[in-house]
Amino acid sequence: MRLFVSEGVPGCLPVLAAAGRARGRAEVLISTVGPEDCVVPFLTRPKVPVLQLDSGNYLFSTSAICRYFFLLSGWEQDDLTNQWLEWEATELQPALSAALYYLVVQGKKGEDVLGSVRRALTHIDHSLSRQNCPFLAGETESLADIVLWGALYPLLQDPAYLPEELSALHSWFQTLSTQEPCQRAAETVLKQQGVLALRPYLQKQPQPSPPEGRAVTNEPEEEELATLSEEEIAMAVTAWEKGLESLPPLRPQQNPVLPVAGERNVLITSALPYVNNVPHLGNIIGCVLSADVFARYSRLRQWNTLYLCGTDEYGTATETKALEEGLTPQEICDKYHIIHADIYRWFNISFDIFGRTTTPQQTKITQDIFQRLLKRGFVLQDTVEQLRCEHCARFLADRFVEGVCPFCGYEEARGDQCDKCGKLINAVELKKPQCKVCRSCPVVQSTQHLFLDLPKLEKRLEEWLGRTLPGSDWTPNARFITLSWLRDGLKPRCITRDLKWGTPVPLEGFEDKVFYVWFDATIGYLSITANYTDQWERWWKNPEQVDLYQFMAKDNVPFHSLVFPCSALGAEDNYTLVSHLIATEYLNYEDGKFSKSRGVGVFGDMAQDTGIPADIWRFYLLYIRPEGQDSAFSWMDLLLKNNSELLNNLGNFINRAGMFVSKFFGGYVPEMVLTPDDQRLLAHVTLELQHYHQLLEKVRIRDALRSILTISRHGNQYIQVNEPWKRIKGSEADRQRAGTVTGLAVNIAALLSVMLQPYMPTVSATIQAQLQLPPPACSILLTNFLCTLPAGHQIGTVSPLFQKLENDQIESLRQRFGGGQAKTSPKPAVVETVTTARPQQIQALMDEVTKQGNIVRELKAQKADKNEVAAEVVKLLDLKKQLAVAEGKPPEAPKGKKKK
């Protein structure tokens, strides 16, 4: 067979991905031709892609070629896949062709591009969400996934055109985009030019017409709601009416928390932070904050939950820091353990235990595991070449060496791992090595060390992974990193180091060495638990009854997925191993990396001094959590999300709902007589609540946050449509309607307060206090929306939840944490001097201005209430002011009518 493809032709993306999946099933010769080459002799116009079969026949439609490759792979056709293919051809392709034409040929941006395809994207997102499956036709990838991915990739590979609120679509797209066949297809067709590679092809296509006569800039209607069945509506109403009586009794508090037979026992760890530094925002979101959200959610589900962490205190990094500060390693550990604990306390991290690794229990458990491995023949002894600093008269452990990475050329690679490419390094492989203490060039000498015989344990590891990975919630990057190590073949791993500060090696001849920190650091989880309770083995030697969730950044994956499991499997002591390994990508700072030495970025101890509450930091970090790909902290984006999502959306709705109860009904929840529209709203809220549960059960933390904001938007829309402030002044029927709307709205606010608890615990508690939510309803979150504030319930005093962040406040903080700019005077003399924001931030503000402008125009066209229009105009003017500042322009003076 011969497959003809052409660079810059979008239809070639899915066929190349499908061909990659069929590799090994048939021989396929891939030929690159020009888009004008006539490959099929009987066609009147040039056409690619084309598959020439061994029989001499041709296939020349994208879906037919993809279908052929899938059939070769043993795929069986099904009706749902065929339906998706029909929809792709009739609905998606026309909308997508228009979007790509506007973007590439006409140079349009933002909603001018997204508007034509948003409805189709929403349809895919809702379909994925409702069936709760990772792929379009079920649990496994099908022909429909590859065809739709190939169609969408040129547009959605730019994150600006992958709406964040479409969380299911986002996850589906990222899963497919990280697969090797899809990556190779994108490289072949787009040649690292992105969507611009399609320009020559698109310029030859006819200019599309806006679908159904709608303008390209059309902002879609309010949140598009899924279609509901009568059964779904009836079930939602039944659950609502049962109210508080549906809540189960609260689990009694345990101290210590221990597994309970017959219950779901959830053990949660976050990667132990090195004690020698202050964590920055990326460290916080990558480990402790992500784990905290899941721990809080687990407790809301009444699962028996233990969440632990602690400082990783042994190793080279501590000795290095002690030398820098002129302290002993123990003094360094004592100092920084307190700093870490204070930071996490301020961020409201709900550890059950926050311990340390410099304890007798750590020594006891580590040495026991080592002795068991040694006894079973899984420890090797070997002579290794190691760097020795003659000036310092010592062998240099890996963290005492820096040099040029032999793999990627990064000039500040450590002696154990490169921070840039992530590859593990043997220190002697570094180019231009330097001793970190004295900066002299070390020499290579021989020394004896101990190794964990990973090749001997590889089969056990593979069998364990084969049982664990299917059906688990390991993140795609954790799976990829682990399987790539196995694909390359495991090698013996050195587990000792020439240091004084560490767990002693209990073996004759090795008294001057300690265990390598990444052999014993992961054992720290066990020793920290042992310091919490002498019954620690009920958690850590109980794999049948305990679900272990481990949170970390991706650079820590091999030690949790390979090194510790091999150690535990080799020790043969029934250890609990990780069930769900949750790894984030990296969080960057503005356009670069966090750097304490250069004063770039916000570190945990500094966040407290910004005047921004901890819950706002939590919200924003979770909103941009690097799931699936790296993300970046941006001051301008923080301002935008605070002012739009928290202040104008969530805070606005909850405050209005509570104020209507106080102002119109004397502080008592009014009677509610639900109409069919109200019942549909109950069902929609229930559906979104269940989606929230589905996402958090899969540890898709960022995506689940979008469900909270979506329900809030539904609530705001419900209030706007029903106008209780007007109806309360009308007839008896109008006043009753105002009561129903107010009562339902305040119950939605109560639900949001509980859903919000894992993300913003202080704000959640504030809402619950204002609404005087009954205690059982504060501590349990079911999968149905209940009436927890019945008629006659008295609420408390309602007050605003959030404060607006101002441009000058944020610009001052951006300067303060920007490195070189931090040294400038905090009060510049020339107020008019402004700094332009990044292009992505400017584009985001432009999109917000366009969106708000459409809202104002629609209200004016509908001849809406003047006060309502005025409020939206104020928002529009504020957004325009933010945009002017971001672009480096002086804000426009307010326009007024001239006096005659």
Short mmCIF file of C-alpha atoms in Angstrom, two decimals, residues 236-477:
data_model
loop_
_atom_site.label_atom_id
_atom_site.label_comp_id
_atom_site.label_asym_id
_atom_site.label_seq_id
_atom_site.Cartn_x
_atom_site.Cartn_y
_atom_site.Cartn_z
CA ALA A 236 -33.89 15.63 40.36
CA VAL A 237 -37.19 16.91 41.78
CA THR A 238 -37.58 13.83 44.01
CA ALA A 239 -34.07 14.24 45.43
CA TRP A 240 -34.64 17.98 45.98
CA GLU A 241 -37.86 17.39 47.91
CA LYS A 242 -36.25 14.88 50.31
CA GLY A 243 -33.94 17.64 51.51
CA LEU A 244 -31.83 17.25 54.64
CA GLU A 245 -33.32 13.87 55.51
CA SER A 246 -31.32 12.40 52.60
CA LEU A 247 -28.04 13.14 54.36
CA PRO A 248 -26.39 10.18 56.07
CA PRO A 249 -25.05 10.55 59.63
CA LEU A 250 -21.64 12.17 59.88
CA ARG A 251 -18.66 9.86 60.31
CA PRO A 252 -17.32 10.09 63.87
CA GLN A 253 -13.95 11.83 64.13
CA GLN A 254 -11.00 9.47 64.67
CA ASN A 255 -7.67 10.24 66.28
CA PRO A 256 -5.57 8.75 64.91
CA VAL A 257 -7.29 8.12 61.59
CA LEU A 258 -7.03 4.41 60.81
CA PRO A 259 -8.43 2.16 58.05
CA VAL A 260 -11.88 0.71 58.70
CA ALA A 261 -12.84 -2.65 57.23
CA GLY A 262 -15.73 -2.40 54.79
CA GLU A 263 -15.26 1.34 54.16
CA ARG A 264 -13.34 3.17 51.47
CA ASN A 265 -9.95 4.00 53.00
CA VAL A 266 -8.07 6.71 51.12
CA LEU A 267 -4.40 7.39 51.86
CA ILE A 268 -3.10 10.59 50.25
CA THR A 269 0.50 11.78 50.03
CA SER A 270 2.04 14.83 48.44
CA ALA A 271 5.68 14.68 47.39
CA LEU A 272 7.92 15.61 50.29
CA PRO A 273 9.38 19.08 49.64
CA TYR A 274 13.12 19.52 50.10
CA VAL A 275 13.68 21.25 53.41
CA ASN A 276 16.49 23.41 52.08
CA ASN A 277 14.37 25.98 50.23
CA VAL A 278 11.18 28.00 50.32
CA PRO A 279 8.44 26.56 48.06
CA HIS A 280 7.26 28.73 45.18
CA LEU A 281 3.78 28.73 43.67
CA GLY A 282 4.71 25.95 41.24
CA ASN A 283 5.82 23.69 44.10
CA ILE A 284 2.62 24.44 45.99
CA ILE A 285 0.20 23.64 43.15
CA GLY A 286 2.21 20.63 41.97
CA CYS A 287 2.04 18.78 45.27
CA VAL A 288 0.44 20.02 48.47
CA LEU A 289 -2.44 22.14 47.13
CA SER A 290 -3.58 19.59 44.56
CA ALA A 291 -3.50 16.84 47.17
CA ASP A 292 -5.34 19.08 49.64
CA VAL A 293 -8.25 19.57 47.24
CA PHE A 294 -8.60 15.83 46.81
CA ALA A 295 -8.28 15.20 50.56
CA ARG A 296 -11.00 17.74 51.34
CA TYR A 297 -13.21 16.25 48.61
CA SER A 298 -12.65 12.75 50.00
CA ARG A 299 -13.79 13.89 53.44
CA LEU A 300 -16.91 15.49 51.91
CA ARG A 301 -17.66 12.08 50.41
CA GLN A 302 -17.34 10.56 53.89
CA TRP A 303 -14.43 8.41 52.80
CA ASN A 304 -12.03 7.45 55.58
CA THR A 305 -9.15 9.75 54.63
CA LEU A 306 -5.59 10.28 55.84
CA TYR A 307 -3.52 13.05 54.19
CA LEU A 308 0.18 13.25 55.01
CA CYS A 309 3.27 15.12 53.95
CA GLY A 310 6.49 16.37 55.53
CA THR A 311 9.87 17.85 54.80
CA ASP A 312 12.51 15.73 53.04
CA GLU A 313 15.51 16.55 55.23
CA TYR A 314 18.39 14.20 54.39
CA GLY A 315 20.82 14.41 51.48
CA THR A 316 23.17 16.60 49.58
CA ALA A 317 20.80 19.54 49.23
CA THR A 318 20.70 19.97 53.00
CA GLU A 319 24.48 19.75 53.39
CA THR A 320 24.89 22.30 50.59
CA LYS A 321 22.45 24.71 52.20
CA ALA A 322 24.14 24.28 55.58
CA LEU A 323 27.50 25.25 54.04
CA GLU A 324 25.91 28.31 52.39
CA GLU A 325 24.31 29.56 55.62
CA GLY A 326 27.03 28.54 58.05
CA LEU A 327 24.73 26.27 60.02
CA THR A 328 24.71 22.57 60.81
CA PRO A 329 22.42 20.34 58.71
CA GLN A 330 20.16 19.82 61.74
CA GLU A 331 19.84 23.57 62.27
CA ILE A 332 18.96 24.02 58.58
CA CYS A 333 16.28 21.34 58.88
CA ASP A 334 14.81 22.87 62.03
CA LYS A 335 14.75 26.35 60.47
CA TYR A 336 13.17 25.42 57.14
CA HIS A 337 10.73 22.86 58.52
CA ILE A 338 9.10 25.71 60.46
CA ILE A 339 9.08 27.92 57.32
CA HIS A 340 7.39 25.17 55.28
CA ALA A 341 4.83 24.42 57.99
CA ASP A 342 3.94 28.13 58.34
CA ILE A 343 3.49 28.54 54.57
CA TYR A 344 1.21 25.53 54.25
CA ARG A 345 -0.76 26.63 57.30
CA TRP A 346 -1.35 30.02 55.64
CA PHE A 347 -2.49 28.32 52.44
CA ASN A 348 -4.93 26.32 54.59
CA ILE A 349 -3.53 22.90 53.67
CA SER A 350 -5.44 20.30 55.71
CA PHE A 351 -2.70 17.79 56.52
CA ASP A 352 -3.54 15.13 59.07
CA ILE A 353 0.23 14.85 59.55
CA PHE A 354 3.05 17.17 58.45
CA GLY A 355 6.19 15.40 59.60
CA ARG A 356 9.92 15.08 58.93
CA THR A 357 12.30 12.43 57.65
CA THR A 358 15.08 13.01 60.23
CA THR A 359 13.61 10.63 62.79
CA PRO A 360 14.54 7.28 64.36
CA GLN A 361 11.52 5.72 62.67
CA GLN A 362 12.94 6.70 59.26
CA THR A 363 16.22 4.97 60.07
CA LYS A 364 14.47 1.85 61.41
CA ILE A 365 12.07 1.36 58.47
CA THR A 366 14.63 2.23 55.76
CA GLN A 367 17.23 -0.13 57.18
CA ASP A 368 14.62 -2.90 57.52
CA ILE A 369 13.62 -2.61 53.84
CA PHE A 370 17.30 -2.57 52.85
CA GLN A 371 18.09 -5.67 54.92
CA ARG A 372 15.16 -7.55 53.37
CA LEU A 373 16.32 -6.57 49.85
CA LEU A 374 19.90 -7.59 50.68
CA LYS A 375 18.79 -10.95 52.10
CA ARG A 376 16.77 -11.70 48.94
CA GLY A 377 19.62 -10.91 46.58
CA PHE A 378 18.31 -7.61 45.18
CA VAL A 379 21.32 -5.49 46.25
CA LEU A 380 24.54 -5.38 44.21
CA GLN A 381 27.96 -4.08 45.21
CA ASP A 382 30.12 -2.44 42.56
CA THR A 383 32.99 -0.09 41.98
CA VAL A 384 31.95 3.15 40.34
CA GLU A 385 33.76 6.08 38.88
CA GLN A 386 32.90 9.14 40.92
CA LEU A 387 33.91 12.76 40.96
CA ARG A 388 36.25 13.75 43.79
CA CYS A 389 37.12 17.31 44.69
CA GLU A 390 40.80 17.41 45.64
CA HIS A 391 40.41 20.90 47.08
CA CYS A 392 37.61 19.79 49.47
CA ALA A 393 39.22 16.34 49.96
CA ARG A 394 35.95 14.45 49.50
CA PHE A 395 33.95 12.44 46.99
CA LEU A 396 31.20 14.63 45.63
CA ALA A 397 27.62 13.44 45.91
CA ASP A 398 25.52 14.30 42.86
CA ARG A 399 24.03 17.52 44.27
CA PHE A 400 27.53 18.87 44.95
CA VAL A 401 28.24 18.89 41.21
CA GLU A 402 26.94 21.07 38.39
CA GLY A 403 27.80 21.09 34.73
CA VAL A 404 26.52 20.93 31.17
CA CYS A 405 23.81 18.31 30.53
CA PRO A 406 25.11 15.63 28.13
CA PHE A 407 21.64 15.24 26.62
CA CYS A 408 20.28 18.75 26.03
CA GLY A 409 23.25 21.05 26.72
CA TYR A 410 21.62 22.86 29.65
CA GLU A 411 24.46 24.62 31.46
CA GLU A 412 23.20 24.28 35.05
CA ALA A 413 22.37 20.58 35.17
CA ARG A 414 22.71 18.87 38.54
CA GLY A 415 24.78 15.75 39.06
CA ASP A 416 21.69 13.55 39.33
CA GLN A 417 19.11 15.12 37.01
CA CYS A 418 18.71 17.88 34.45
CA ASP A 419 15.99 20.36 35.38
CA LYS A 420 15.47 21.28 31.74
CA CYS A 421 15.06 17.94 29.93
CA GLY A 422 14.24 15.90 33.06
CA LYS A 423 16.67 13.09 32.27
CA LEU A 424 18.52 11.35 35.09
CA ILE A 425 22.28 11.81 34.90
CA ASN A 426 25.35 10.12 36.30
CA ALA A 427 27.54 12.96 37.59
CA VAL A 428 30.62 11.74 35.68
CA GLU A 429 28.65 12.20 32.43
CA LEU A 430 28.40 15.97 32.96
CA LYS A 431 30.44 18.15 30.68
CA LYS A 432 32.57 20.84 32.35
CA PRO A 433 31.74 19.66 35.91
CA GLN A 434 32.29 21.97 38.87
CA CYS A 435 32.29 21.42 42.64
CA LYS A 436 29.42 23.50 44.04
CA VAL A 437 31.37 24.24 47.22
CA CYS A 438 34.65 25.62 45.83
CA ARG A 439 33.95 25.78 42.04
CA SER A 440 37.09 23.80 41.21
CA CYS A 441 37.05 21.05 38.58
CA PRO A 442 36.77 17.60 40.23
CA VAL A 443 38.60 14.47 39.06
CA VAL A 444 37.26 10.97 38.45
CA GLN A 445 38.23 8.27 40.99
CA SER A 446 36.93 4.81 41.92
CA THR A 447 34.79 4.08 45.00
CA GLN A 448 32.52 1.27 46.25
CA HIS A 449 28.72 1.67 46.25
CA LEU A 450 25.55 -0.38 46.61
CA PHE A 451 22.95 -0.75 43.85
CA LEU A 452 19.33 -1.82 43.76
CA ASP A 453 19.14 -4.58 41.15
CA LEU A 454 16.21 -3.17 39.18
CA PRO A 455 16.62 -5.57 36.21
CA LYS A 456 16.09 -8.50 38.60
CA LEU A 457 12.88 -6.84 39.87
CA GLU A 458 11.62 -5.72 36.45
CA LYS A 459 9.28 -8.66 35.86
CA ARG A 460 7.60 -8.19 39.27
CA LEU A 461 7.21 -4.50 38.53
CA GLU A 462 5.64 -5.15 35.11
CA GLU A 463 3.19 -7.65 36.60
CA TRP A 464 2.21 -5.14 39.29
CA LEU A 465 1.76 -2.35 36.74
CA GLY A 466 -0.28 -4.70 34.57
CA ARG A 467 -2.70 -5.16 37.48
CA THR A 468 -2.63 -1.52 38.61
CA LEU A 469 -2.76 0.69 35.51
CA PRO A 470 -5.98 -0.59 33.87
CA GLY A 471 -8.90 1.26 35.42
CA SER A 472 -6.67 3.47 37.57
CA ASP A 473 -6.41 7.25 37.51
CA TRP A 474 -2.71 7.59 36.77
CA THR A 475 -2.23 10.78 34.78
CA PRO A 476 -1.12 10.36 31.13
CA ASN A 477 2.33 11.84 31.83
#
